[in-house]
Structures are given as C-alpha cells and as structure tokens.
Short mmCIF file of C-alpha atoms in Angstrom, two decimals:
data_model
loop_
_atom_site.label_atom_id
_atom_site.label_comp_id
_atom_site.label_asym_id
_atom_site.label_seq_id
_atom_site.Cartn_x
_atom_site.Cartn_y
_atom_site.Cartn_z
CA MET A 29 106.34 -94.24 63.88
CA ALA A 30 109.73 -92.90 64.95
CA ASN A 31 110.84 -96.40 65.95
CA ALA A 32 109.78 -97.78 62.57
CA THR A 33 111.66 -95.01 60.79
CA SER A 34 114.77 -95.64 62.88
CA ALA A 35 114.57 -99.36 62.20
CA LYS A 36 114.37 -98.63 58.49
CA TYR A 37 117.55 -96.60 58.63
CA HIS A 38 119.31 -99.31 60.65
CA LYS A 39 118.39 -101.89 58.03
CA ALA A 40 119.47 -99.65 55.16
CA ASP A 41 122.78 -98.91 56.82
CA ALA A 42 123.47 -102.61 57.31
CA LEU A 43 122.91 -103.23 53.61
CA ILE A 44 124.88 -100.40 52.06
CA ALA A 45 127.27 -98.78 54.54
CA GLY A 46 129.91 -101.37 53.73
CA LEU A 47 130.17 -99.82 50.29
CA ALA A 48 131.85 -96.76 51.79
CA LEU A 49 135.59 -96.54 51.46
CA SER A 50 135.24 -93.62 53.80
CA LEU A 51 133.82 -95.61 56.73
CA GLY A 52 133.07 -99.33 56.62
CA LEU A 53 130.47 -99.67 59.34
CA GLY A 54 130.30 -103.19 60.67
CA PHE A 55 127.33 -105.46 60.90
CA ALA A 56 127.99 -107.36 64.14
CA PRO A 57 128.46 -105.40 67.41
CA ALA A 58 131.45 -106.55 69.43
CA GLN A 59 133.73 -105.33 72.18
CA ALA A 60 135.99 -102.61 70.79
CA ALA A 61 139.73 -103.06 71.15
CA GLN A 62 141.25 -100.38 73.30
CA ASN A 63 143.56 -97.66 72.09
CA THR A 64 144.15 -95.47 75.10
CA ALA A 65 146.48 -92.97 73.47
CA ALA A 66 144.13 -92.29 70.56
CA GLN A 67 141.10 -92.01 72.85
CA THR A 68 142.82 -89.53 75.12
CA SER A 69 143.98 -87.24 72.33
CA ALA A 70 141.04 -87.61 69.96
CA VAL A 71 137.87 -87.02 71.99
CA ARG A 72 136.98 -83.82 73.79
CA PRO A 73 133.81 -82.89 75.67
CA ALA A 74 130.97 -81.62 73.47
CA SER A 75 129.63 -78.09 73.73
CA ASP A 76 126.79 -76.27 72.03
CA LEU A 77 128.93 -74.18 69.70
CA LEU A 78 131.63 -74.88 67.16
CA THR A 79 134.63 -72.61 67.38
CA ALA A 80 135.31 -70.29 64.46
CA LYS A 81 138.13 -72.62 63.43
CA GLN A 82 135.85 -75.65 63.53
CA GLN A 83 133.21 -73.88 61.45
CA ALA A 84 135.75 -73.33 58.68
CA ILE A 85 136.71 -77.01 58.41
CA PRO A 86 133.54 -78.38 56.73
CA LEU A 87 133.59 -75.46 54.29
CA ILE A 88 137.19 -76.22 53.34
CA ALA A 89 136.22 -79.86 52.86
CA ALA A 90 133.06 -79.12 50.87
CA PHE A 91 134.77 -76.79 48.41
CA MET A 92 137.64 -79.24 48.02
CA ALA A 93 135.15 -82.02 47.25
CA THR A 94 133.45 -79.93 44.57
CA SER A 95 136.75 -78.60 43.16
CA ASP A 96 135.51 -75.05 43.73
CA LEU A 97 138.96 -73.50 44.08
CA PRO A 98 137.85 -69.83 44.44
CA ARG A 99 135.58 -70.74 47.36
CA LEU A 100 138.23 -73.10 48.74
CA ASN A 101 140.65 -70.17 48.67
CA SER A 102 138.22 -68.09 50.73
CA ALA A 103 137.51 -70.95 53.15
CA LEU A 104 141.22 -71.58 53.70
CA ASN A 105 141.77 -67.90 54.42
CA ARG A 106 138.84 -67.96 56.83
CA GLY A 107 140.24 -71.00 58.60
CA LEU A 108 143.74 -69.58 58.89
CA ASP A 109 142.33 -66.27 60.14
CA SER A 110 140.42 -68.25 62.79
CA GLY A 111 143.53 -69.98 64.12
CA LEU A 112 143.77 -73.06 61.91
CA SER A 113 147.45 -73.91 61.64
CA ILE A 114 149.23 -74.68 58.39
CA SER A 115 149.82 -78.22 59.65
CA GLU A 116 146.11 -78.71 60.39
CA ALA A 117 145.08 -77.33 57.01
CA LYS A 118 147.49 -79.67 55.24
CA GLU A 119 146.26 -82.61 57.30
CA ILE A 120 142.63 -81.95 56.39
CA LEU A 121 143.42 -81.85 52.68
CA VAL A 122 145.64 -84.92 52.84
CA GLN A 123 143.10 -87.00 54.78
CA LEU A 124 140.30 -86.18 52.36
CA TYR A 125 142.02 -87.94 49.48
CA ALA A 126 140.60 -91.11 51.05
CA TYR A 127 137.09 -89.72 50.58
CA VAL A 128 137.18 -87.64 47.40
CA GLY A 129 140.32 -88.84 45.58
CA PHE A 130 143.94 -87.91 45.00
CA PRO A 131 143.33 -85.40 42.17
CA ARG A 132 141.13 -83.16 44.34
CA SER A 133 143.53 -83.51 47.24
CA LEU A 134 146.50 -82.48 45.12
CA ASN A 135 144.62 -79.53 43.62
CA ALA A 136 143.53 -78.40 47.07
CA LEU A 137 147.05 -78.63 48.47
CA GLY A 138 148.20 -76.51 45.54
CA GLU A 139 145.55 -73.94 46.46
CA LEU A 140 146.70 -73.97 50.09
CA LYS A 141 150.25 -73.33 48.94
CA LYS A 142 149.00 -70.39 46.89
CA VAL A 143 147.05 -69.02 49.86
CA MET A 144 150.11 -69.29 52.11
CA GLU A 145 152.27 -67.43 49.61
CA GLU A 146 149.69 -64.66 49.18
CA ARG A 147 149.29 -64.25 52.92
CA LYS A 148 153.05 -64.17 53.42
CA GLU A 149 153.33 -61.39 50.83
CA ARG A 150 150.72 -59.42 52.81
CA GLY A 151 152.76 -59.87 55.97
CA VAL A 152 150.42 -62.37 57.60
CA ARG A 153 152.18 -64.79 59.91
CA ASP A 154 150.22 -68.03 60.20
CA LEU A 155 150.67 -70.65 62.89
CA PRO A 156 152.90 -73.42 61.54
CA GLY A 157 151.30 -76.07 63.75
CA LEU A 158 152.74 -79.40 64.78
CA GLU A 159 153.85 -82.55 63.08
CA PRO A 160 152.58 -85.87 64.53
CA GLY A 161 153.94 -86.35 68.02
CA ARG A 162 154.24 -90.12 67.97
CA ALA A 163 155.70 -92.65 65.59
CA ILE A 164 153.25 -94.50 63.38
CA PRO A 165 153.68 -98.27 63.78
CA ALA A 166 153.91 -100.68 60.87
CA GLY A 167 152.84 -104.18 59.94
CA GLU A 168 150.45 -106.11 62.16
CA GLU A 169 150.67 -103.52 64.93
CA LEU A 170 149.38 -100.84 62.54
CA VAL A 171 146.50 -103.08 61.44
CA ALA A 172 145.58 -103.76 65.08
CA ILE A 173 145.60 -100.06 65.97
CA GLY A 174 143.64 -99.24 62.84
CA LYS A 175 141.03 -101.86 63.73
CA ALA A 176 140.70 -100.38 67.22
CA ASN A 177 140.28 -96.87 65.83
CA GLN A 178 137.83 -98.07 63.18
CA THR A 179 135.79 -99.93 65.78
CA ARG A 180 135.56 -96.98 68.10
CA ILE A 181 134.61 -94.51 65.38
CA SER A 182 132.15 -96.92 63.74
CA GLY A 183 130.62 -98.00 67.05
CA ARG A 184 131.07 -101.69 66.23
CA VAL A 185 133.50 -104.12 64.68
CA VAL A 186 133.54 -103.75 60.92
CA GLU A 187 132.78 -107.10 59.35
CA GLY A 188 130.17 -108.75 57.18
CA PRO A 189 129.46 -110.28 53.75
CA LEU A 190 130.93 -107.41 51.76
CA PHE A 191 134.25 -107.70 53.57
CA ASP A 192 134.18 -111.47 53.21
CA PHE A 193 133.75 -110.90 49.48
CA ALA A 194 136.61 -108.35 49.26
CA PRO A 195 138.62 -108.58 52.51
CA VAL A 196 141.46 -106.45 51.15
CA ILE A 197 139.28 -103.31 51.31
CA ASN A 198 138.92 -103.66 55.07
CA GLN A 199 142.64 -104.31 55.37
CA PHE A 200 143.28 -101.03 53.54
CA LEU A 201 140.76 -99.22 55.73
CA ARG A 202 142.37 -100.50 58.91
CA ALA A 203 146.03 -100.22 57.96
CA HIS A 204 145.90 -96.96 56.07
CA LEU A 205 142.86 -94.78 56.78
CA PHE A 206 142.16 -95.67 60.41
CA GLY A 207 145.76 -96.64 61.13
CA ALA A 208 148.34 -94.53 59.31
CA ILE A 209 146.08 -91.45 58.93
CA PHE A 210 143.95 -91.44 62.10
CA GLU A 211 147.00 -92.17 64.27
CA ARG A 212 148.50 -88.85 63.20
CA ASP A 213 147.78 -86.76 66.29
CA ASN A 214 148.37 -83.33 64.78
CA LEU A 215 144.64 -83.18 63.96
CA ASP A 216 142.05 -84.38 66.46
CA TRP A 217 139.25 -86.78 65.57
CA GLN A 218 136.53 -84.15 65.88
CA SER A 219 138.24 -82.06 63.23
CA ARG A 220 138.72 -85.13 61.05
CA GLU A 221 135.01 -85.95 61.26
CA LEU A 222 133.99 -82.34 60.57
CA ALA A 223 136.11 -82.49 57.42
CA THR A 224 134.64 -85.83 56.36
CA VAL A 225 131.07 -84.66 56.95
CA GLY A 226 131.69 -81.50 54.93
CA ALA A 227 133.15 -83.42 52.00
CA LEU A 228 130.40 -86.06 51.98
CA ALA A 229 127.62 -83.49 52.33
CA ALA A 230 128.91 -81.79 49.20
CA THR A 231 128.96 -85.08 47.28
CA PRO A 232 125.60 -86.33 45.92
CA GLY A 233 124.97 -90.05 46.10
CA VAL A 234 126.80 -90.85 49.33
CA GLU A 235 123.97 -90.11 51.75
CA ALA A 236 124.37 -93.44 53.55
CA GLN A 237 128.02 -92.73 54.25
CA LEU A 238 127.19 -89.18 55.34
CA ARG A 239 124.64 -90.57 57.78
CA SER A 240 127.25 -92.99 59.11
CA HIS A 241 129.73 -90.16 59.64
CA MET A 242 127.14 -88.08 61.46
CA GLY A 243 126.91 -90.98 63.89
CA ALA A 244 130.69 -91.16 64.06
CA SER A 245 130.84 -87.42 64.78
CA LEU A 246 128.55 -87.90 67.75
CA ARG A 247 130.70 -90.78 68.99
CA VAL A 248 133.90 -88.71 68.95
CA GLY A 249 132.29 -86.00 71.07
CA LEU A 250 130.58 -83.51 68.79
CA SER A 251 127.09 -82.52 69.88
CA ALA A 252 123.91 -82.41 67.81
CA ALA A 253 123.87 -78.63 68.19
CA GLN A 254 127.39 -78.37 66.82
CA LEU A 255 126.52 -80.58 63.87
CA ARG A 256 123.47 -78.42 63.12
CA GLN A 257 125.96 -75.57 62.82
CA VAL A 258 127.71 -77.52 60.06
CA SER A 259 124.48 -77.43 58.03
CA GLN A 260 124.13 -73.73 58.75
CA ALA A 261 127.72 -73.03 57.70
CA LEU A 262 127.24 -74.93 54.44
CA SER A 263 124.05 -73.00 53.74
CA GLU A 264 125.68 -69.66 54.47
CA GLY A 265 128.62 -70.75 52.32
CA GLY A 266 126.31 -71.04 49.33
CA ASP A 267 125.67 -74.78 49.08
CA ALA A 268 122.04 -75.23 50.04
CA GLN A 269 121.89 -78.82 48.78
CA ALA A 270 124.90 -79.85 50.87
CA ALA A 271 123.31 -78.17 53.88
CA GLN A 272 120.07 -80.08 53.33
CA ARG A 273 121.88 -83.41 52.96
CA ALA A 274 123.83 -82.73 56.16
CA ASP A 275 120.70 -81.76 58.08
CA GLU A 276 118.77 -84.83 56.93
CA ALA A 277 121.69 -87.14 57.70
CA LEU A 278 122.01 -85.76 61.23
CA THR A 279 118.29 -86.18 61.87
CA GLN A 280 118.53 -89.81 60.75
CA ALA A 281 121.67 -90.47 62.78
CA LEU A 282 120.07 -89.06 65.91
CA ALA A 283 116.96 -91.19 65.37
CA ALA A 284 119.13 -94.30 64.95
CA ALA A 285 121.16 -93.47 68.07
CA SER A 286 117.97 -92.93 70.08
CA ALA A 287 116.51 -96.23 68.91
CA SER A 288 119.64 -98.11 69.91
CA GLY A 289 119.88 -96.38 73.28
CA GLY A 290 123.06 -94.51 72.25
#
C-alpha cells in the first residue's frame, strides 16, 4: 500500500511540479553537474534539532507570505534575538520574492527596517552579518552554475514538456533563482529551504511545490526530525493549517524518497 501511495505521489509530481516557479523539478534523472564551492558552503550535517535561529526562519517566511506584518514583526525580533544577522534576515526576505512576489518582499523589508530602528532605539546591537563572499558570474557561466545548483537541489535535471513549451521559464530559474540568488553565500542552503518551506506552507494551493521543497530540504542536509519541528513551530505560531500542510508534505516526501531508495 505504501509503495502504491508513493508511486501516486511520484506520478503527480511529474505532472504538476513543473508549474512551480519556486522549484522546477525535472522529469528525467541525469548526472548532476558539479559545483564544488556551492556544495561545500551550502550543505551541513543533519541533526535532530533545529537551532533557535533556524526555528525562526519558517515563521518569518510564513508571516511574510500571508502579509501578517504584526506577526512578522514578532518573528523578526525572535530571529534577531536568536542570532539571525541583519544580512541573513534581508537575504531571506529578498529571496522569497521569487516565491511570493515583489510586493510582499518589499513590505517585509520595510517591516525589517522598522524592527531594526526600534531595536536600535532600545539599545539592542544586532549582528550585521556578511555580504556575499564571492563574485556572482554572468552570462553563460551563471546559467551553467544555476543549472548545477538547480539539479542538485531538485535531485535531477530539470527538463520536460512544460519547459519545452516555455523554455524561458527554466532559463529564468537557472540564471536568476538558482544562479544569482542561490550563489549568494551569505545564507546557507538549509536556511534558504527552511524559508521556502515556511512560505509555501502558508500558501494554500501550492501543496505540490511544498512537497517538492520538503524533498529538497532533505537533500541539502536537513533531517526529517528537524522538518517536523517546522510544522510544530508553525502550529505554535498560530497557523494550524500551514502546520498541517507542512506535516503532510513531509510525510509524502519521505514516502517518495523511501520508494526511490533515497
């Protein structure tokens, strides 16, 4: 029964995951191109617990996605209190424009600016964080790096009928999201996936993409136990529906990974 259920999810993913601007999962497995620098900096060993800083990230993302600025304010304060740097907070909110849109990203950055000013007035000194430590390439080199990053995160080369129909969307995914954004090494890939999962869990109607990103989270080194904590954090943060979507997506991603031997 479990194998039949997993096969169903595999088939559904193959049909609809290409619709996600957030993560265009491919349809034909192939050898991933190598990107040694990104692999070294992006993936860390999994553990059973998220850090306090990591727990704040999906909450920041969820409240940004729902435009709940009062709760976003609280989540940003929680993250900064837990050691999230200003640079990391900015990077989370900038990256998520690719998943929830520019207007929400701009509003959230405005809220972060407000939080920083309020904390400064209270005498709180937050960690400034780092800017990206390496230059971002351009042109064909950027596309190649983006394809390598996309392949590694997706677990396969991203290709198929949808991308044959509209090839420019995959070019944008590779050059911009997985290239220009994911090559910025001032935020690791685990944090980027925690943010994406939080935002998608808070967004009804994108369950297939959420399931895909749960799989991606496992591939970049987060454990199932850590991802269960994301559901718990969303529930404790007051979004029971987002928590349920996250929990169901993880269960499905784990079943799919088990069926494929991953």
